[in-house]
């Protein structure tokens, strides 16, 4: 349970907010690279941390991330012409380069001094791993890019999707660090879903619904061990990585299924981007896997055409099927791992009121993640914030059987390291 | 005309409001019994007096009315599994019985003491007359159920519908205690509508549009006599019962048409349930009547599929037909008795601003009803509130010819009593 | 750039606001005459300056403009019956004449004194030029009607349309006094559009995108000269008339195309009516022109059926076609002169935040128009407000070549006068 003040601190990320300042210290996954593909791409609107931005590539392929609105009369640059190394406003032709400089002011007298004084807010951006990353913080504090494992892989080895979630980022992210709900919300689909099935671990997940949590601080955030009974000698451990400020890596479901994870990025305080990725460290996806990934199985979704919004949504009760619920084809009656999560998360209200919750021992990781986020607010200018060092994000999650007497940090020490060319560890 | 303060007092019914406290002293018609039919029914969301609730029947057929949101992390129990005498949250499996007790907490260690401390807000509920009634007030103040006549009849004798109205309850209810508008809004349909036609009274209703109102306090609320000229010796009286807090009984249209009435129940301050019933005290509905009732004639409506929302609504101008208006097929151009009322009531704004109204003598009953509601706020804890005693609601309305010299309370004294096995009185 | 206070002053026009008081000193174009055609017309809802009104013609053809809501219980008179010289509320039959007097109160006792005390807010209205004009100001201050040239022409010579714009009136109007954007937003359509093509001026408009502005105060508002280079000896002048409070006349595109202009009338602070007219002073429209006008070419639009709302709208990105943008078929990718404007204007937000703008020399006319509006607030009761005298609106715009040494006010002095029976001047 949080106080109202704590809940506000954690959930508000617009310009000028404390958490907004913290989040602006990190690189932000913002767009699929193909959304602004090729030189002189179509300009695309993107909202992040409450700021309305326009994204494009210029004629040289450089990425521009600018304030969406022209400095002149505040018309949207979405209507702009992207041509000859700059985005030109459709209203009076003012043109901006990728750094926000006004490079042409064709409505004003030739040689006007005014041009040099005009500069749009602009953010640095890079492409990595098929994603455009944006940095919205102080120029002198720009960290290196995160080194999430999939970023360095070939496209054939990874699948990245994003969807809009109609809730604050925090309740979405809390789902990602909560191993406990898997035994319930996804219970009847673990063995169905083509990206989760066929693994020994599912047996334990179903048999023991009362995981014991052991959580320790990692360099980047938290290392979350959720322990379930396996057999007389062993525990089944699902070990989740949470890295500041918004990354979660899902403990794998066998080594034949890909490893997966999420980034939970605020669009504004009421909506967020749920980035979802799967990858194989040592092989390409097979055809059937690709069908499943593209078809919206696993942690991915089916979209409304032309959008990143799932078809299953609040207005259609997420296509709930009470028959499927009764027949134990789905725990909540909702189809799909992803929709099973976000339906529940969105039902908490657009910003979950945490003054009303009643947390248990299984919420230990959530409690500690909030605490670590709040603690980071104390020293928002620090260069040692968890998650800033690329090594902090270059980690794996794992699921393992360990002898009961072995501490999980010890038993999984190797498994949670990224070892290029070697597959991850999972049973 | 009311002051702004009076209007607020009368129209706000959420938790902690004065009128909200008053309304919570009474049983509330909440759901059709068939909405949660049979053991282990589907859980259904229901909002009343601004509170979001979930309704279900457990494996024993007991009715549960709980806070919609799980005590744990505030996910909606709409997604819950209804099984083995309790509703289980789809997120982490916490399970609640019909009294709101947490009876299973499978995500926490076996035998956790936490379980016993968790209790969801729960309200008592009973089924009567095909309707689920909820009591949301202080436990020690729970009154007996109302004894509206139709509750005790066989299903074949009664027809009960509910629809959502997009206005505050009060302006809807005021329509129900306002005999005067019948001569106008429904003027051209009294003889058309299969549930209102073929009665002598319609002639007087049309001929004399200036009813004189005589209103006296009844035990349960008000007895409202609206007098119209009939012939030299007689008045035509339409006598409406208004019973606290929200019941109105329509003066009948002959004895061949069923008797009807309403309950006007706040969903929140901007919307309300318009419950509408018809019944025959002494016979079953005929086939043609049932067709009319189910087809949305009389005080009932045609619905948008899968909802309790009328097809005719603000966004489509209630399907107004100016041609029909001009041809005097409908006074306002809108089809159907019900839509003729709620189109006008919704046009007053979601909460009618009564500081702007200008009331006349024909609004006497409305003025007195407001006054009685406000007076009841003075003693909201009283056990003698009008309408609490079941006998207060066990009454009839009537429409009669009375010699001019006979006071209506006297002349209609028998007609407004429920006499089981005897039909109501109407011309 | 404005202060927040200035921006609020200029954009808020509801009852009791300063600009609202100013605007109420002028006649307001409110409805097409055919919207309330013939005696006993259908009543039509109309919102102006934040006031909700009902418009109708009575049995004698007189125009009534009344408060939309019945004085009795505040039901909308939209549902009213228009009959025998008055509009009768559908709820209880109260009937109002075109002056707002309650002329019948059939729900109250015959001869009730109450009737005489009831009066609805009513505004004078007249029909002129196919438009219903309303005066919402102080009775003793009512000016004569404006004398915009098209008002006096035969219907065959003029075409008047209105559309709803989803922005404050001011940013819409600023588009109308901004000659500069034509070289950009409409660049690729000047020679395409059947109502703008085939004129020498288009050549200069495209060649010189840096008009020099010379603006002088006219009796009615501003005379705005935008000068572009033509040849060695001459400038190409586009001379726009802006007349208080909201009229703009577009400099013509040759004399074979009709002359055009706009009125930008606040519906409320977030939406406005964009009235658009074209006319020939000396001839009727040809068939092809009429096709173009009715088909939504030029400054007109295609509507959603049964509305005055354009099909191209924010929710469908104004039907933007990036291919057409890339192929230089449209500067912004949006089709149609009108949509090219309002897409950009609506993108500024419903009320443009002018504290963020950065104005240049090409915004001189906009700056002066705002200044003149603000200045008029200083003496809102004056009988000499610009635009009040009908002669102030009886003017033309023009587009001319003038020798470089000739001041535009001098060179165009005749061209900007209305000379009945003579065509306007344009190259």
mmCIF file with all atom_site columns, C-alpha atoms in Angstrom, chain A residues 171 174-175 178 180-182 184-185 188 209-212 317-318 320 322 325-326 328 330-332 334 341 343-345 347-348 352-353 356-363 366 370, chain B residues 40-45 68-84 88-94 104-112 114 117-119:
data_model
loop_
_atom_site.group_PDB
_atom_site.id
_atom_site.type_symbol
_atom_site.label_atom_id
_atom_site.label_alt_id
_atom_site.label_comp_id
_atom_site.label_asym_id
_atom_site.label_entity_id
_atom_site.label_seq_id
_atom_site.pdbx_PDB_ins_code
_atom_site.Cartn_x
_atom_site.Cartn_y
_atom_site.Cartn_z
_atom_site.occupancy
_atom_site.B_iso_or_equiv
_atom_site.pdbx_formal_charge
_atom_site.auth_seq_id
_atom_site.auth_comp_id
_atom_site.auth_asym_id
_atom_site.auth_atom_id
_atom_site.pdbx_PDB_model_num
ATOM 1  C CA . UNK A 1 171 ? 0.907   -1.212  -13.152 1.00 0.00 ? 171 UNK A CA 1
ATOM 2  C CA . UNK A 1 174 ? 4.487   -4.494  -12.027 1.00 0.00 ? 174 UNK A CA 1
ATOM 3  C CA . UNK A 1 175 ? 2.893   -7.294  -14.012 1.00 0.00 ? 175 UNK A CA 1
ATOM 4  C CA . UNK A 1 178 ? 5.321   -10.522 -10.745 1.00 0.00 ? 178 UNK A CA 1
ATOM 5  C CA . UNK A 1 180 ? 3.132   -15.172 -9.106  1.00 0.00 ? 180 UNK A CA 1
ATOM 6  C CA . UNK A 1 181 ? 0.310   -14.405 -11.528 1.00 0.00 ? 181 UNK A CA 1
ATOM 7  C CA . UNK A 1 182 ? 1.615   -16.891 -14.085 1.00 0.00 ? 182 UNK A CA 1
ATOM 8  C CA . UNK A 1 184 ? -3.245  -18.170 -12.355 1.00 0.00 ? 184 UNK A CA 1
ATOM 9  C CA . UNK A 1 185 ? -3.855  -15.757 -15.217 1.00 0.00 ? 185 UNK A CA 1
ATOM 10 C CA . UNK A 1 188 ? -4.521  -22.932 -18.835 1.00 0.00 ? 188 UNK A CA 1
ATOM 11 C CA . UNK A 1 209 ? 0.928   -21.615 -6.876  1.00 0.00 ? 209 UNK A CA 1
ATOM 12 C CA . UNK A 1 210 ? 2.604   -20.195 -3.777  1.00 0.00 ? 210 UNK A CA 1
ATOM 13 C CA . UNK A 1 211 ? 6.071   -19.099 -4.873  1.00 0.00 ? 211 UNK A CA 1
ATOM 14 C CA . UNK A 1 212 ? 8.427   -17.887 -2.152  1.00 0.00 ? 212 UNK A CA 1
ATOM 15 C CA . UNK A 1 317 ? -14.432 -6.674  -22.803 1.00 0.00 ? 317 UNK A CA 1
ATOM 16 C CA . UNK A 1 318 ? -11.195 -7.956  -24.354 1.00 0.00 ? 318 UNK A CA 1
ATOM 17 C CA . UNK A 1 320 ? -13.914 -12.435 -23.149 1.00 0.00 ? 320 UNK A CA 1
ATOM 18 C CA . UNK A 1 322 ? -17.175 -17.168 -20.568 1.00 0.00 ? 322 UNK A CA 1
ATOM 19 C CA . UNK A 1 325 ? -13.353 -19.732 -19.036 1.00 0.00 ? 325 UNK A CA 1
ATOM 20 C CA . UNK A 1 326 ? -15.744 -22.400 -17.829 1.00 0.00 ? 326 UNK A CA 1
ATOM 21 C CA . UNK A 1 328 ? -10.713 -24.131 -18.477 1.00 0.00 ? 328 UNK A CA 1
ATOM 22 C CA . UNK A 1 330 ? -8.523  -19.718 -20.352 1.00 0.00 ? 330 UNK A CA 1
ATOM 23 C CA . UNK A 1 331 ? -8.398  -18.685 -16.721 1.00 0.00 ? 331 UNK A CA 1
ATOM 24 C CA . UNK A 1 332 ? -10.148 -15.360 -17.224 1.00 0.00 ? 332 UNK A CA 1
ATOM 25 C CA . UNK A 1 334 ? -9.577  -14.003 -22.377 1.00 0.00 ? 334 UNK A CA 1
ATOM 26 C CA . UNK A 1 341 ? -2.299  -9.403  -18.518 1.00 0.00 ? 341 UNK A CA 1
ATOM 27 C CA . UNK A 1 343 ? -7.062  -6.702  -19.438 1.00 0.00 ? 343 UNK A CA 1
ATOM 28 C CA . UNK A 1 344 ? -6.486  -7.081  -15.711 1.00 0.00 ? 344 UNK A CA 1
ATOM 29 C CA . UNK A 1 345 ? -4.027  -4.214  -15.534 1.00 0.00 ? 345 UNK A CA 1
ATOM 30 C CA . UNK A 1 347 ? -9.171  -2.839  -15.103 1.00 0.00 ? 347 UNK A CA 1
ATOM 31 C CA . UNK A 1 348 ? -7.276  -1.302  -12.167 1.00 0.00 ? 348 UNK A CA 1
ATOM 32 C CA . UNK A 1 352 ? -4.033  2.297   -10.271 1.00 0.00 ? 352 UNK A CA 1
ATOM 33 C CA . UNK A 1 353 ? -4.959  3.697   -6.864  1.00 0.00 ? 353 UNK A CA 1
ATOM 34 C CA . UNK A 1 356 ? -6.318  0.648   -1.739  1.00 0.00 ? 356 UNK A CA 1
ATOM 35 C CA . UNK A 1 357 ? -4.145  -2.386  -2.408  1.00 0.00 ? 357 UNK A CA 1
ATOM 36 C CA . UNK A 1 358 ? -3.271  -5.067  0.136   1.00 0.00 ? 358 UNK A CA 1
ATOM 37 C CA . UNK A 1 359 ? 0.074   -6.608  -0.670  1.00 0.00 ? 359 UNK A CA 1
ATOM 38 C CA . UNK A 1 360 ? 1.305   -10.033 0.367   1.00 0.00 ? 360 UNK A CA 1
ATOM 39 C CA . UNK A 1 361 ? 4.626   -11.847 0.484   1.00 0.00 ? 361 UNK A CA 1
ATOM 40 C CA . UNK A 1 362 ? 4.288   -12.634 -3.209  1.00 0.00 ? 362 UNK A CA 1
ATOM 41 C CA . UNK A 1 363 ? 4.436   -8.907  -3.922  1.00 0.00 ? 363 UNK A CA 1
ATOM 42 C CA . UNK A 1 366 ? 6.952   -5.106  -6.600  1.00 0.00 ? 366 UNK A CA 1
ATOM 43 C CA . UNK A 1 370 ? 8.934   0.815   -6.169  1.00 0.00 ? 370 UNK A CA 1
ATOM 44 C CA . UNK B 2 40  ? -22.058 -20.337 -10.351 1.00 0.00 ? 40  UNK B CA 1
ATOM 45 C CA . UNK B 2 41  ? -23.435 -17.661 -12.658 1.00 0.00 ? 41  UNK B CA 1
ATOM 46 C CA . UNK B 2 42  ? -21.306 -15.379 -14.755 1.00 0.00 ? 42  UNK B CA 1
ATOM 47 C CA . UNK B 2 43  ? -20.193 -12.424 -12.646 1.00 0.00 ? 43  UNK B CA 1
ATOM 48 C CA . UNK B 2 44  ? -21.849 -9.197  -13.751 1.00 0.00 ? 44  UNK B CA 1
ATOM 49 C CA . UNK B 2 45  ? -20.728 -5.605  -13.189 1.00 0.00 ? 45  UNK B CA 1
ATOM 50 C CA . UNK B 2 68  ? -15.837 -4.936  -8.102  1.00 0.00 ? 68  UNK B CA 1
ATOM 51 C CA . UNK B 2 69  ? -12.120 -4.769  -7.366  1.00 0.00 ? 69  UNK B CA 1
ATOM 52 C CA . UNK B 2 70  ? -9.943  -7.379  -5.716  1.00 0.00 ? 70  UNK B CA 1
ATOM 53 C CA . UNK B 2 71  ? -8.516  -6.283  -2.356  1.00 0.00 ? 71  UNK B CA 1
ATOM 54 C CA . UNK B 2 72  ? -5.057  -7.444  -3.387  1.00 0.00 ? 72  UNK B CA 1
ATOM 55 C CA . UNK B 2 73  ? -4.015  -5.374  -6.384  1.00 0.00 ? 73  UNK B CA 1
ATOM 56 C CA . UNK B 2 74  ? -7.387  -3.852  -7.385  1.00 0.00 ? 74  UNK B CA 1
ATOM 57 C CA . UNK B 2 75  ? -7.948  -5.897  -10.559 1.00 0.00 ? 75  UNK B CA 1
ATOM 58 C CA . UNK B 2 76  ? -11.573 -6.237  -11.579 1.00 0.00 ? 76  UNK B CA 1
ATOM 59 C CA . UNK B 2 77  ? -13.389 -9.341  -10.404 1.00 0.00 ? 77  UNK B CA 1
ATOM 60 C CA . UNK B 2 78  ? -15.343 -9.181  -13.651 1.00 0.00 ? 78  UNK B CA 1
ATOM 61 C CA . UNK B 2 79  ? -12.541 -11.350 -15.017 1.00 0.00 ? 79  UNK B CA 1
ATOM 62 C CA . UNK B 2 80  ? -12.913 -13.692 -12.050 1.00 0.00 ? 80  UNK B CA 1
ATOM 63 C CA . UNK B 2 81  ? -13.702 -17.383 -12.037 1.00 0.00 ? 81  UNK B CA 1
ATOM 64 C CA . UNK B 2 82  ? -16.906 -18.257 -10.237 1.00 0.00 ? 82  UNK B CA 1
ATOM 65 C CA . UNK B 2 83  ? -16.317 -21.697 -8.779  1.00 0.00 ? 83  UNK B CA 1
ATOM 66 C CA . UNK B 2 84  ? -16.897 -23.758 -5.675  1.00 0.00 ? 84  UNK B CA 1
ATOM 67 C CA . UNK B 2 88  ? -11.721 -16.109 -7.675  1.00 0.00 ? 88  UNK B CA 1
ATOM 68 C CA . UNK B 2 89  ? -9.708  -13.177 -9.013  1.00 0.00 ? 89  UNK B CA 1
ATOM 69 C CA . UNK B 2 90  ? -8.090  -14.037 -12.340 1.00 0.00 ? 90  UNK B CA 1
ATOM 70 C CA . UNK B 2 91  ? -4.867  -12.279 -11.441 1.00 0.00 ? 91  UNK B CA 1
ATOM 71 C CA . UNK B 2 92  ? -3.523  -14.142 -8.374  1.00 0.00 ? 92  UNK B CA 1
ATOM 72 C CA . UNK B 2 93  ? -6.385  -16.375 -7.447  1.00 0.00 ? 93  UNK B CA 1
ATOM 73 C CA . UNK B 2 94  ? -7.691  -14.726 -4.303  1.00 0.00 ? 94  UNK B CA 1
ATOM 74 C CA . UNK B 2 104 ? -8.620  -18.776 -0.430  1.00 0.00 ? 104 UNK B CA 1
ATOM 75 C CA . UNK B 2 105 ? -5.306  -17.022 -0.990  1.00 0.00 ? 105 UNK B CA 1
ATOM 76 C CA . UNK B 2 106 ? -3.395  -19.506 -3.147  1.00 0.00 ? 106 UNK B CA 1
ATOM 77 C CA . UNK B 2 107 ? -0.594  -17.099 -4.043  1.00 0.00 ? 107 UNK B CA 1
ATOM 78 C CA . UNK B 2 108 ? 0.479   -16.782 -0.418  1.00 0.00 ? 108 UNK B CA 1
ATOM 79 C CA . UNK B 2 109 ? 2.045   -19.375 1.874   1.00 0.00 ? 109 UNK B CA 1
ATOM 80 C CA . UNK B 2 110 ? -0.332  -22.038 3.079   1.00 0.00 ? 110 UNK B CA 1
ATOM 81 C CA . UNK B 2 111 ? -2.038  -20.966 6.282   1.00 0.00 ? 111 UNK B CA 1
ATOM 82 C CA . UNK B 2 112 ? -1.181  -17.288 5.919   1.00 0.00 ? 112 UNK B CA 1
ATOM 83 C CA . UNK B 2 114 ? -3.283  -12.434 6.060   1.00 0.00 ? 114 UNK B CA 1
ATOM 84 C CA . UNK B 2 117 ? -7.871  -9.992  7.534   1.00 0.00 ? 117 UNK B CA 1
ATOM 85 C CA . UNK B 2 118 ? -9.054  -9.506  3.983   1.00 0.00 ? 118 UNK B CA 1
ATOM 86 C CA . UNK B 2 119 ? -12.696 -8.713  3.458   1.00 0.00 ? 119 UNK B CA 1
#
